[in-house]
GROMACS .gro file of C-alpha atoms in nm:
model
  336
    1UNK     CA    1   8.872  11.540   9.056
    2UNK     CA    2   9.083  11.840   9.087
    3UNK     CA    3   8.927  11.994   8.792
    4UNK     CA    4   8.582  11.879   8.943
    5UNK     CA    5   8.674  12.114   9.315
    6UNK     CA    6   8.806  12.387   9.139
    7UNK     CA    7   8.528  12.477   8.840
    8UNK     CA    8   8.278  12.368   9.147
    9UNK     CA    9   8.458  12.657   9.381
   10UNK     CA   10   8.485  12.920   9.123
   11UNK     CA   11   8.122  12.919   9.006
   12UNK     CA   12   8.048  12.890   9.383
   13UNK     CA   13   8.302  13.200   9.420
   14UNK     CA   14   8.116  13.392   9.096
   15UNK     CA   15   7.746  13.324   9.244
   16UNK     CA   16   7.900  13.512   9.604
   17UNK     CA   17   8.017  13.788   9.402
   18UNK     CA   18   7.709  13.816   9.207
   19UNK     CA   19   7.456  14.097   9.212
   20UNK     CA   20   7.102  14.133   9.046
   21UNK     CA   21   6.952  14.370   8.817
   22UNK     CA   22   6.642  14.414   8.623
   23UNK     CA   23   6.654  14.297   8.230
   24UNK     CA   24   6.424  14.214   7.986
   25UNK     CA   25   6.507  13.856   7.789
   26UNK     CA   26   6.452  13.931   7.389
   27UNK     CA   27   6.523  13.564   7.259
   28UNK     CA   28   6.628  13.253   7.375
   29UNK     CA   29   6.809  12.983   7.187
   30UNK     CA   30   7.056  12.682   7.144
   31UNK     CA   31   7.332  12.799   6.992
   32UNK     CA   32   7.561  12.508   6.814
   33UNK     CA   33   7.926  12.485   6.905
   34UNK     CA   34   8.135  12.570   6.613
   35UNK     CA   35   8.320  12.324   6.428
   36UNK     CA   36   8.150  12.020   6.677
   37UNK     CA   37   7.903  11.851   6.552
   38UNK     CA   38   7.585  11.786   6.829
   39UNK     CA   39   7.708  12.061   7.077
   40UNK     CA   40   7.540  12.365   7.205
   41UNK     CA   41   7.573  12.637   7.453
   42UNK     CA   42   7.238  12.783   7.618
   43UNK     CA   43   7.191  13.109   7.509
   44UNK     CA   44   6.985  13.450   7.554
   45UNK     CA   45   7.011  13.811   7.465
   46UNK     CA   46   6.962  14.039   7.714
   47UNK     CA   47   7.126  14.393   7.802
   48UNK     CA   48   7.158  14.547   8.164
   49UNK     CA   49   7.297  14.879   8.260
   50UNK     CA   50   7.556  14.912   8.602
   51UNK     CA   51   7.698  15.252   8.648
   52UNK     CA   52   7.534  15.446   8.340
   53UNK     CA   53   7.735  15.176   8.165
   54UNK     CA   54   7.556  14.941   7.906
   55UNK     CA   55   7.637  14.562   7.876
   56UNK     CA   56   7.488  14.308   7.650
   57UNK     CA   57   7.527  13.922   7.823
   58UNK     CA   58   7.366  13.594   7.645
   59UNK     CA   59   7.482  13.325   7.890
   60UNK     CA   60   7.246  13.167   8.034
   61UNK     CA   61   7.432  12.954   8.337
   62UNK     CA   62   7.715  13.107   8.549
   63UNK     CA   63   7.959  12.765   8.488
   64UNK     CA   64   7.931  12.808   8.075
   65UNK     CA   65   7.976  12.482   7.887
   66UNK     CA   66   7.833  12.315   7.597
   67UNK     CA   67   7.639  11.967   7.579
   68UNK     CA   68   7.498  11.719   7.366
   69UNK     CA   69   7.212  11.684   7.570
   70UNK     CA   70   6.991  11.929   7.420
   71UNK     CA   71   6.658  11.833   7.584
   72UNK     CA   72   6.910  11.936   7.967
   73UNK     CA   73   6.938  12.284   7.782
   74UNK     CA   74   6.616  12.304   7.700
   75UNK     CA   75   6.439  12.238   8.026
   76UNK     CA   76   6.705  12.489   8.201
   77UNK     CA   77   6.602  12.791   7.966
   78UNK     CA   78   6.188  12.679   7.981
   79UNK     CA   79   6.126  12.893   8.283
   80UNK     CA   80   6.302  13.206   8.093
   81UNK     CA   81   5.993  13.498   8.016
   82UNK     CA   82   6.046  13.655   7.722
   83UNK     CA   83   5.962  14.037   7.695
   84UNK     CA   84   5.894  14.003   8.006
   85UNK     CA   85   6.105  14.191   8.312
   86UNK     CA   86   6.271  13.940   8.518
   87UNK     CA   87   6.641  13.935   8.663
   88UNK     CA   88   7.024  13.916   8.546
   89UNK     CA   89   7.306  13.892   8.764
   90UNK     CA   90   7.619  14.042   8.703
   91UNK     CA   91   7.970  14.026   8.880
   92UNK     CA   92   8.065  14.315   9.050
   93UNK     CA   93   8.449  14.295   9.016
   94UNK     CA   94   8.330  14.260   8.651
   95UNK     CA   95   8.060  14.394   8.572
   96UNK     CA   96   8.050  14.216   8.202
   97UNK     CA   97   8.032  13.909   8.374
   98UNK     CA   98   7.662  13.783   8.381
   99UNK     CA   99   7.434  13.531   8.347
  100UNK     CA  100   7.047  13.462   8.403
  101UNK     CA  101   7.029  13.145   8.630
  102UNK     CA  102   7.148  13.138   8.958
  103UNK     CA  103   7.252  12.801   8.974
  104UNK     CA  104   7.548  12.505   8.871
  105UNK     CA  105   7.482  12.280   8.634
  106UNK     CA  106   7.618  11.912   8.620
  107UNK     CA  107   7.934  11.931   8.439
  108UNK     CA  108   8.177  11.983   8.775
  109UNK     CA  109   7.977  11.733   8.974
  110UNK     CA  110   8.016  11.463   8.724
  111UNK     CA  111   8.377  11.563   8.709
  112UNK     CA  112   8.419  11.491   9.059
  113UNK     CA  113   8.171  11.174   9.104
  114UNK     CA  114   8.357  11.026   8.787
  115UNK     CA  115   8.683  11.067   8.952
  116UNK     CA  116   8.564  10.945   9.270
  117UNK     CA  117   8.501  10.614   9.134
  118UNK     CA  118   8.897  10.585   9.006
  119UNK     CA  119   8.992  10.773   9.293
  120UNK     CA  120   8.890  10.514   9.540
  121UNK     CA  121   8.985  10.180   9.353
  122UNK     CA  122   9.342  10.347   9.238
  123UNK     CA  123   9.347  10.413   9.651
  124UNK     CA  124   9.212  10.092   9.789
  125UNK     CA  125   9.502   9.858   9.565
  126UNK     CA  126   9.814  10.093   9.639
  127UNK     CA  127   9.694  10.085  10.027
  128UNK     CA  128   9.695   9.645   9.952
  129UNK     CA  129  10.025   9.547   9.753
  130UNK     CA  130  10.035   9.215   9.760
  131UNK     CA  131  10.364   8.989   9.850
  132UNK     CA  132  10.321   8.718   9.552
  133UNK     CA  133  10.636   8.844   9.425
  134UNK     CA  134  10.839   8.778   9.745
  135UNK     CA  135  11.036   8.473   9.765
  136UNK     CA  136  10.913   8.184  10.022
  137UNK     CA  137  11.129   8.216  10.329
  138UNK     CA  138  11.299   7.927  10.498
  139UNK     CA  139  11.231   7.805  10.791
  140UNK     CA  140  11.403   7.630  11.046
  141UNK     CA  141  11.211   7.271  11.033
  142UNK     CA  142  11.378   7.331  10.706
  143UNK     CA  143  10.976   7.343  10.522
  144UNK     CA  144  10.934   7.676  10.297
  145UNK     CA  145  10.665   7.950  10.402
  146UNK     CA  146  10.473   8.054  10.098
  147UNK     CA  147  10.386   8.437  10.091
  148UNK     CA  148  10.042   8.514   9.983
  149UNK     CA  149   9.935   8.732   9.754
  150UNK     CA  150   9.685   8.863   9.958
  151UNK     CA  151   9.736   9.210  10.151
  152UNK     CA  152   9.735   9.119  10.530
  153UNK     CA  153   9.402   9.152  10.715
  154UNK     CA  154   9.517   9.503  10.894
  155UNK     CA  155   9.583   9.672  10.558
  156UNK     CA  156   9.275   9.556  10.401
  157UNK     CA  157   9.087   9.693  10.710
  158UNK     CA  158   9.250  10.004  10.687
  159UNK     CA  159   9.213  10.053  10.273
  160UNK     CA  160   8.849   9.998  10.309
  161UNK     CA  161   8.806  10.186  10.582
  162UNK     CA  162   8.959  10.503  10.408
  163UNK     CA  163   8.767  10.359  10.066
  164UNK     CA  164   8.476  10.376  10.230
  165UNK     CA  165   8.511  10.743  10.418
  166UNK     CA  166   8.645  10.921  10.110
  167UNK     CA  167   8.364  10.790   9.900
  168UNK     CA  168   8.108  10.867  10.160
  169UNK     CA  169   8.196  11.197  10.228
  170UNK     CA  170   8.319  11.345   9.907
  171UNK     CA  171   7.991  11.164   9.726
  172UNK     CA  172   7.761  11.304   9.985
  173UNK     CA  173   7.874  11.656   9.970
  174UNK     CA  174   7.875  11.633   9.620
  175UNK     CA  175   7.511  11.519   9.563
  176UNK     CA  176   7.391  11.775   9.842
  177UNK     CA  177   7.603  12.070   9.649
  178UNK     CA  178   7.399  11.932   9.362
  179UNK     CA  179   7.036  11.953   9.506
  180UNK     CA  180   7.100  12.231   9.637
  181UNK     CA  181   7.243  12.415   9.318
  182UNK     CA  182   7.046  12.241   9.016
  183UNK     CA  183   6.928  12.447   8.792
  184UNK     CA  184   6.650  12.246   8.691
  185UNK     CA  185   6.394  11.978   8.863
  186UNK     CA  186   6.510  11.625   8.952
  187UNK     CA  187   6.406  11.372   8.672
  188UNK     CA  188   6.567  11.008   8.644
  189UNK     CA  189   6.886  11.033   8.571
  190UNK     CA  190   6.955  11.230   8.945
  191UNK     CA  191   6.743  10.922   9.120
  192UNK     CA  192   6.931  10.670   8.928
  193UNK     CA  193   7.290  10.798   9.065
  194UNK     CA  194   7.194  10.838   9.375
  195UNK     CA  195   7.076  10.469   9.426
  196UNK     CA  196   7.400  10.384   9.215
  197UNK     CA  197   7.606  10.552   9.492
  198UNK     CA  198   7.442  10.455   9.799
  199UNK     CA  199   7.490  10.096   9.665
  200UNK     CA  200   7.847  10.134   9.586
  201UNK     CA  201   7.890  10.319   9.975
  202UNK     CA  202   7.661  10.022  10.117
  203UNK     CA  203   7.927   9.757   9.940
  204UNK     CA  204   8.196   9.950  10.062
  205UNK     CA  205   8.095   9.969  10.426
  206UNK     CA  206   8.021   9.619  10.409
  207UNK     CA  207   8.330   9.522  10.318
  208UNK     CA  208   8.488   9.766  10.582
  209UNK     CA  209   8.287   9.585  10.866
  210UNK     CA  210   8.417   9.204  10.705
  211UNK     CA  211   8.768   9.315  10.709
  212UNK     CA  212   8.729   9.427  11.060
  213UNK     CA  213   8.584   9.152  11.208
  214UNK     CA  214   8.838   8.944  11.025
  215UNK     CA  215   9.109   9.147  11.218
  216UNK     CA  216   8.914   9.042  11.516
  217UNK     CA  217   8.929   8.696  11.445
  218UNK     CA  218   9.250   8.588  11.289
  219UNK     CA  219   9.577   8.652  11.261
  220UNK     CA  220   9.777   8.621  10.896
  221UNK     CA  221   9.722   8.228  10.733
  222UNK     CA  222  10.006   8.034  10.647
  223UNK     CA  223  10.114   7.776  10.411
  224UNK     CA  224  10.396   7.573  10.470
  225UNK     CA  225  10.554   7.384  10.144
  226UNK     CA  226  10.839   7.113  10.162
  227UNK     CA  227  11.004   7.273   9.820
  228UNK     CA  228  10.996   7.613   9.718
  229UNK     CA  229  10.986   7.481   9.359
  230UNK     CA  230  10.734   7.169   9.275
  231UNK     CA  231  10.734   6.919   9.023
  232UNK     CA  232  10.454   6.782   8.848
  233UNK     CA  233  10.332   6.462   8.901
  234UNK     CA  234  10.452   6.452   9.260
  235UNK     CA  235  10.287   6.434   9.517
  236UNK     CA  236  10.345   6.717   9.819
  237UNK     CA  237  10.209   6.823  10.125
  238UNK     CA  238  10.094   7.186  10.218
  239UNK     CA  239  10.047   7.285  10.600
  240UNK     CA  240   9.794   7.540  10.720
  241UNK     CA  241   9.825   7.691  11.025
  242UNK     CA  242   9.615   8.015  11.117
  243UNK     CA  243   9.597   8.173  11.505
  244UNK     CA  244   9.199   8.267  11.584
  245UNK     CA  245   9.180   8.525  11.874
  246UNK     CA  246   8.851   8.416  11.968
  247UNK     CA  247   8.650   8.108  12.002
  248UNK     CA  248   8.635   7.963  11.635
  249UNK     CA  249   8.412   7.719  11.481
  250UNK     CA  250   8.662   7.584  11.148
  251UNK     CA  251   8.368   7.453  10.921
  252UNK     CA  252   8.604   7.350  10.631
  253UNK     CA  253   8.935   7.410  10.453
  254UNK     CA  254   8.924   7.312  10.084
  255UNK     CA  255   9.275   7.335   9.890
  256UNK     CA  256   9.271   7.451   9.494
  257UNK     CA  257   9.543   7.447   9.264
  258UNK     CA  258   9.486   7.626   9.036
  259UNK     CA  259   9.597   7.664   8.680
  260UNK     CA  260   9.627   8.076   8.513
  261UNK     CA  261   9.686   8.195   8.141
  262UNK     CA  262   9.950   8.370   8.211
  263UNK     CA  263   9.950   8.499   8.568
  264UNK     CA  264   9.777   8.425   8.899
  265UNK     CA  265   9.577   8.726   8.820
  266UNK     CA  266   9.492   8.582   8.433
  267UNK     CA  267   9.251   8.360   8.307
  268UNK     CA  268   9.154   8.037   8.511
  269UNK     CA  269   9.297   7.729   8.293
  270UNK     CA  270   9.210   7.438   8.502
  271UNK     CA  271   9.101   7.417   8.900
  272UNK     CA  272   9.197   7.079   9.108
  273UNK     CA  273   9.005   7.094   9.407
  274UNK     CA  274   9.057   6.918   9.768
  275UNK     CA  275   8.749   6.980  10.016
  276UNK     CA  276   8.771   6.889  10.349
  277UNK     CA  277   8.503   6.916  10.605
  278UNK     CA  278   8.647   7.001  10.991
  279UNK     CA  279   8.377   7.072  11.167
  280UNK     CA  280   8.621   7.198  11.505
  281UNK     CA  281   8.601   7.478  11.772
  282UNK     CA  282   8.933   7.631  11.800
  283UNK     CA  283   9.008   7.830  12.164
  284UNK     CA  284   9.054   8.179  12.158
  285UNK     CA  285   9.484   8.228  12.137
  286UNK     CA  286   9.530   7.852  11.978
  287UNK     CA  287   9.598   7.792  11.665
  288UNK     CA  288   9.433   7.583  11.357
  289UNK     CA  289   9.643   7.362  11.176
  290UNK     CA  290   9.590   7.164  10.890
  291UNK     CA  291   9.782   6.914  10.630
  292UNK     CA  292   9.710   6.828  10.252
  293UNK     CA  293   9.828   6.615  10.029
  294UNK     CA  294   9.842   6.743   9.647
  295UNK     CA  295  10.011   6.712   9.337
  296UNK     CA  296   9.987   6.908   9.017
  297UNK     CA  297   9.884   6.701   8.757
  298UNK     CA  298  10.098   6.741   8.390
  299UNK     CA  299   9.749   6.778   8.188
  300UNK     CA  300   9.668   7.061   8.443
  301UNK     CA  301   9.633   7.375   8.173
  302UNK     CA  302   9.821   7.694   8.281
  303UNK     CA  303  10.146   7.896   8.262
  304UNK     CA  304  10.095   8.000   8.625
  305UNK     CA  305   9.982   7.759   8.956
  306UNK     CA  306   9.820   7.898   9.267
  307UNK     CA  307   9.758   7.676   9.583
  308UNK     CA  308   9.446   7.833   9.685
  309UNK     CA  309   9.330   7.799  10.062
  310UNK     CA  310   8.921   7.877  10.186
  311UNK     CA  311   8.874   7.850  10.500
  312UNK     CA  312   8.478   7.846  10.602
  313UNK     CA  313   8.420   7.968  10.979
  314UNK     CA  314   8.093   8.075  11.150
  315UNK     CA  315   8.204   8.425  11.105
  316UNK     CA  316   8.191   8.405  10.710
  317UNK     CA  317   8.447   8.265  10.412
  318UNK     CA  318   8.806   8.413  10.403
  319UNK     CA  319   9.021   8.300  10.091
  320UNK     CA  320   9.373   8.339  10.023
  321UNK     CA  321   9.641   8.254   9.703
  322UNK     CA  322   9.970   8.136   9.709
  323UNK     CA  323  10.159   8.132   9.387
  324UNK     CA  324  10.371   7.833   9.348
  325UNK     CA  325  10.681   7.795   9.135
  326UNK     CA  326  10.629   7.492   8.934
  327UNK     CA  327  10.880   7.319   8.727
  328UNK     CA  328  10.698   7.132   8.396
  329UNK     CA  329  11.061   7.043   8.223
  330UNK     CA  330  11.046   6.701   8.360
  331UNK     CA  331  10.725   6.662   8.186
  332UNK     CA  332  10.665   6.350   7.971
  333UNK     CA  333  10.686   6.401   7.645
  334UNK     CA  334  10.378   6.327   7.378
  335UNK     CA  335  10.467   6.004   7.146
  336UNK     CA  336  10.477   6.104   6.782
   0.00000   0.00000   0.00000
């Protein structure tokens, strides 16, 4: 993205500087790149005189690159007369500087919208680390309090709120730069990332505006476990307790365990499932609570268990993970 903001502010520094002068195009031309196969530059021959001083240019677009896309080059040169007087713009701090098209073509913008993407994802997941690797803490009742692997409901406000700005503003300036600088007439592939964008901001606003009512709603969920390390076979009981800070209607709570390849991020093995319809108002400032009996079965597939809680409310679906530390040594073994 770097890259992007710096080629974008030098050509936009080399089109201040620039200065026209009368020239008369002789020819016109892709020329291939050498030693690259399907590459061209966009080229012209022209000659211009500053200063009693003769120059000969033959670029065509003040940010010079080559492209595979020859029909792009093609439909930037069309409007170039030949033998015919028209205009060449030179720099003048440099006066061998030049080029025929006032205007930036797509290679910085792409740069920068292409970055943009990464930028905000890579930005979003180090503003949520999750707490899966911390170890459940003790509590007095003498019960263990699992730590989620969810980020808590203010930092995924804040991440998507900052998502959601960055991509907004940088994407909109971008495209705008763009319109305003193309070189050439807006055809398919311009309409087509546009919508692509203003779907991707819409998603990210929306998710901005969930997390934030979220943050109006709850506080941080809980689960409560008698053993920090579980046994299969056995049966256990998880508690749930969640503070609402304003009238709440608790639709369900269904409890998964559930089974992963090789992490609670990897592929889904196996899924136990225990739904449970509530159907309660909770008072603004009190608190939800809620017990389950499981147990984790030995033909459950997985090398990593996740107690899974989702909660259904009249204000949407929240779901959070748990990791649990499950001990399968005492598993049966298979007869011969």
């Amino acid at each position: 993205m770097s890259l992007g903001f710096w080629n974008l502010y030098d050509t936009e520094i080399r089109l201040m500087n620039s200065v026209p002068i009368n020239t008369v195009i002789r020819d016109k031309h892709l020329e291939p790149v050498k030693g690259v196969n399907g590459q061209y530059y966009a080229r012209a021959d022209y000659r211009y005189k500053v200063d009693d001083d003769f120059y000969v240019g033959d670029k065509v677009l003040v940010f010079d690159f080559y492209s595979p896309m020859a029909d792009y080059l093609l439909a930037v040169m069309d409007p170039i007369p030949i033998n015919t007087p028209t205009v060449v713009y030179y720099n003048k701090y440099k006066p061998q500087d030049s080029y025929l098209i006032k205007s930036i073509p797509y290679p910085p913008y792409v740069q920068i919208l292409a970055s943009l993407l990464v930028l905000t994802a890579g930005l979003f997941l180090f503003m949520t680390p999750n707490s899966g690797s911390k170890a459940p803490r003790k509590l007095t009742t003498g019960w263990y309090d699992i730590r989620s692997q969810n980020a808590n409901l203010k930092e995924i406000e804040n991440a998507s709120f900052t998502q959601a700005t960055i991509f907004s503003v940088v994407s909109v300036f971008t495209f705008a730069n763009y319109f305003i600088h193309s070189p050439k007439s807006f055809g398919l592939w311009e309409i087509s990332a546009v919508c692509v964008f203003l779907l991707i901001g819409a998603q990210f606003w929306q998710q901005t505006i969930v997390a934030r009512k979220r943050v109006m709603l709850f506080d941080e969920l809980h689960v409560e476990l008698e053993s920090p390390v579980l046994a299969v076979d056995k049966e256990y009981k998880a508690k749930v307790r969640q503070r609402v800070r304003r009238d709440t209607k608790i639709v369900s709570c269904d409890i998964g365990i559930v089974g992963h390849k090789t992490n609670n991020y990897g592929q889904v093995l196996s899924e136990n499932w225990y739904q449970n319809i509530i159907d309660k108002n909770i008072d603004a400032k009190s608190e939800f609570k809620f017990e389950q009996a499981f147990n984790i079965s030995s033909s459950s597939e997985g090398d990593a268990f996740c107690l899974v809680v989702r909660t259904k409310t009249d204000a949407g679906v929240q779901e959070w993970n748990f990791p649990l530390q499950v001990n399968r040594l005492n598993e049966p073994k298979s007869e011969p």
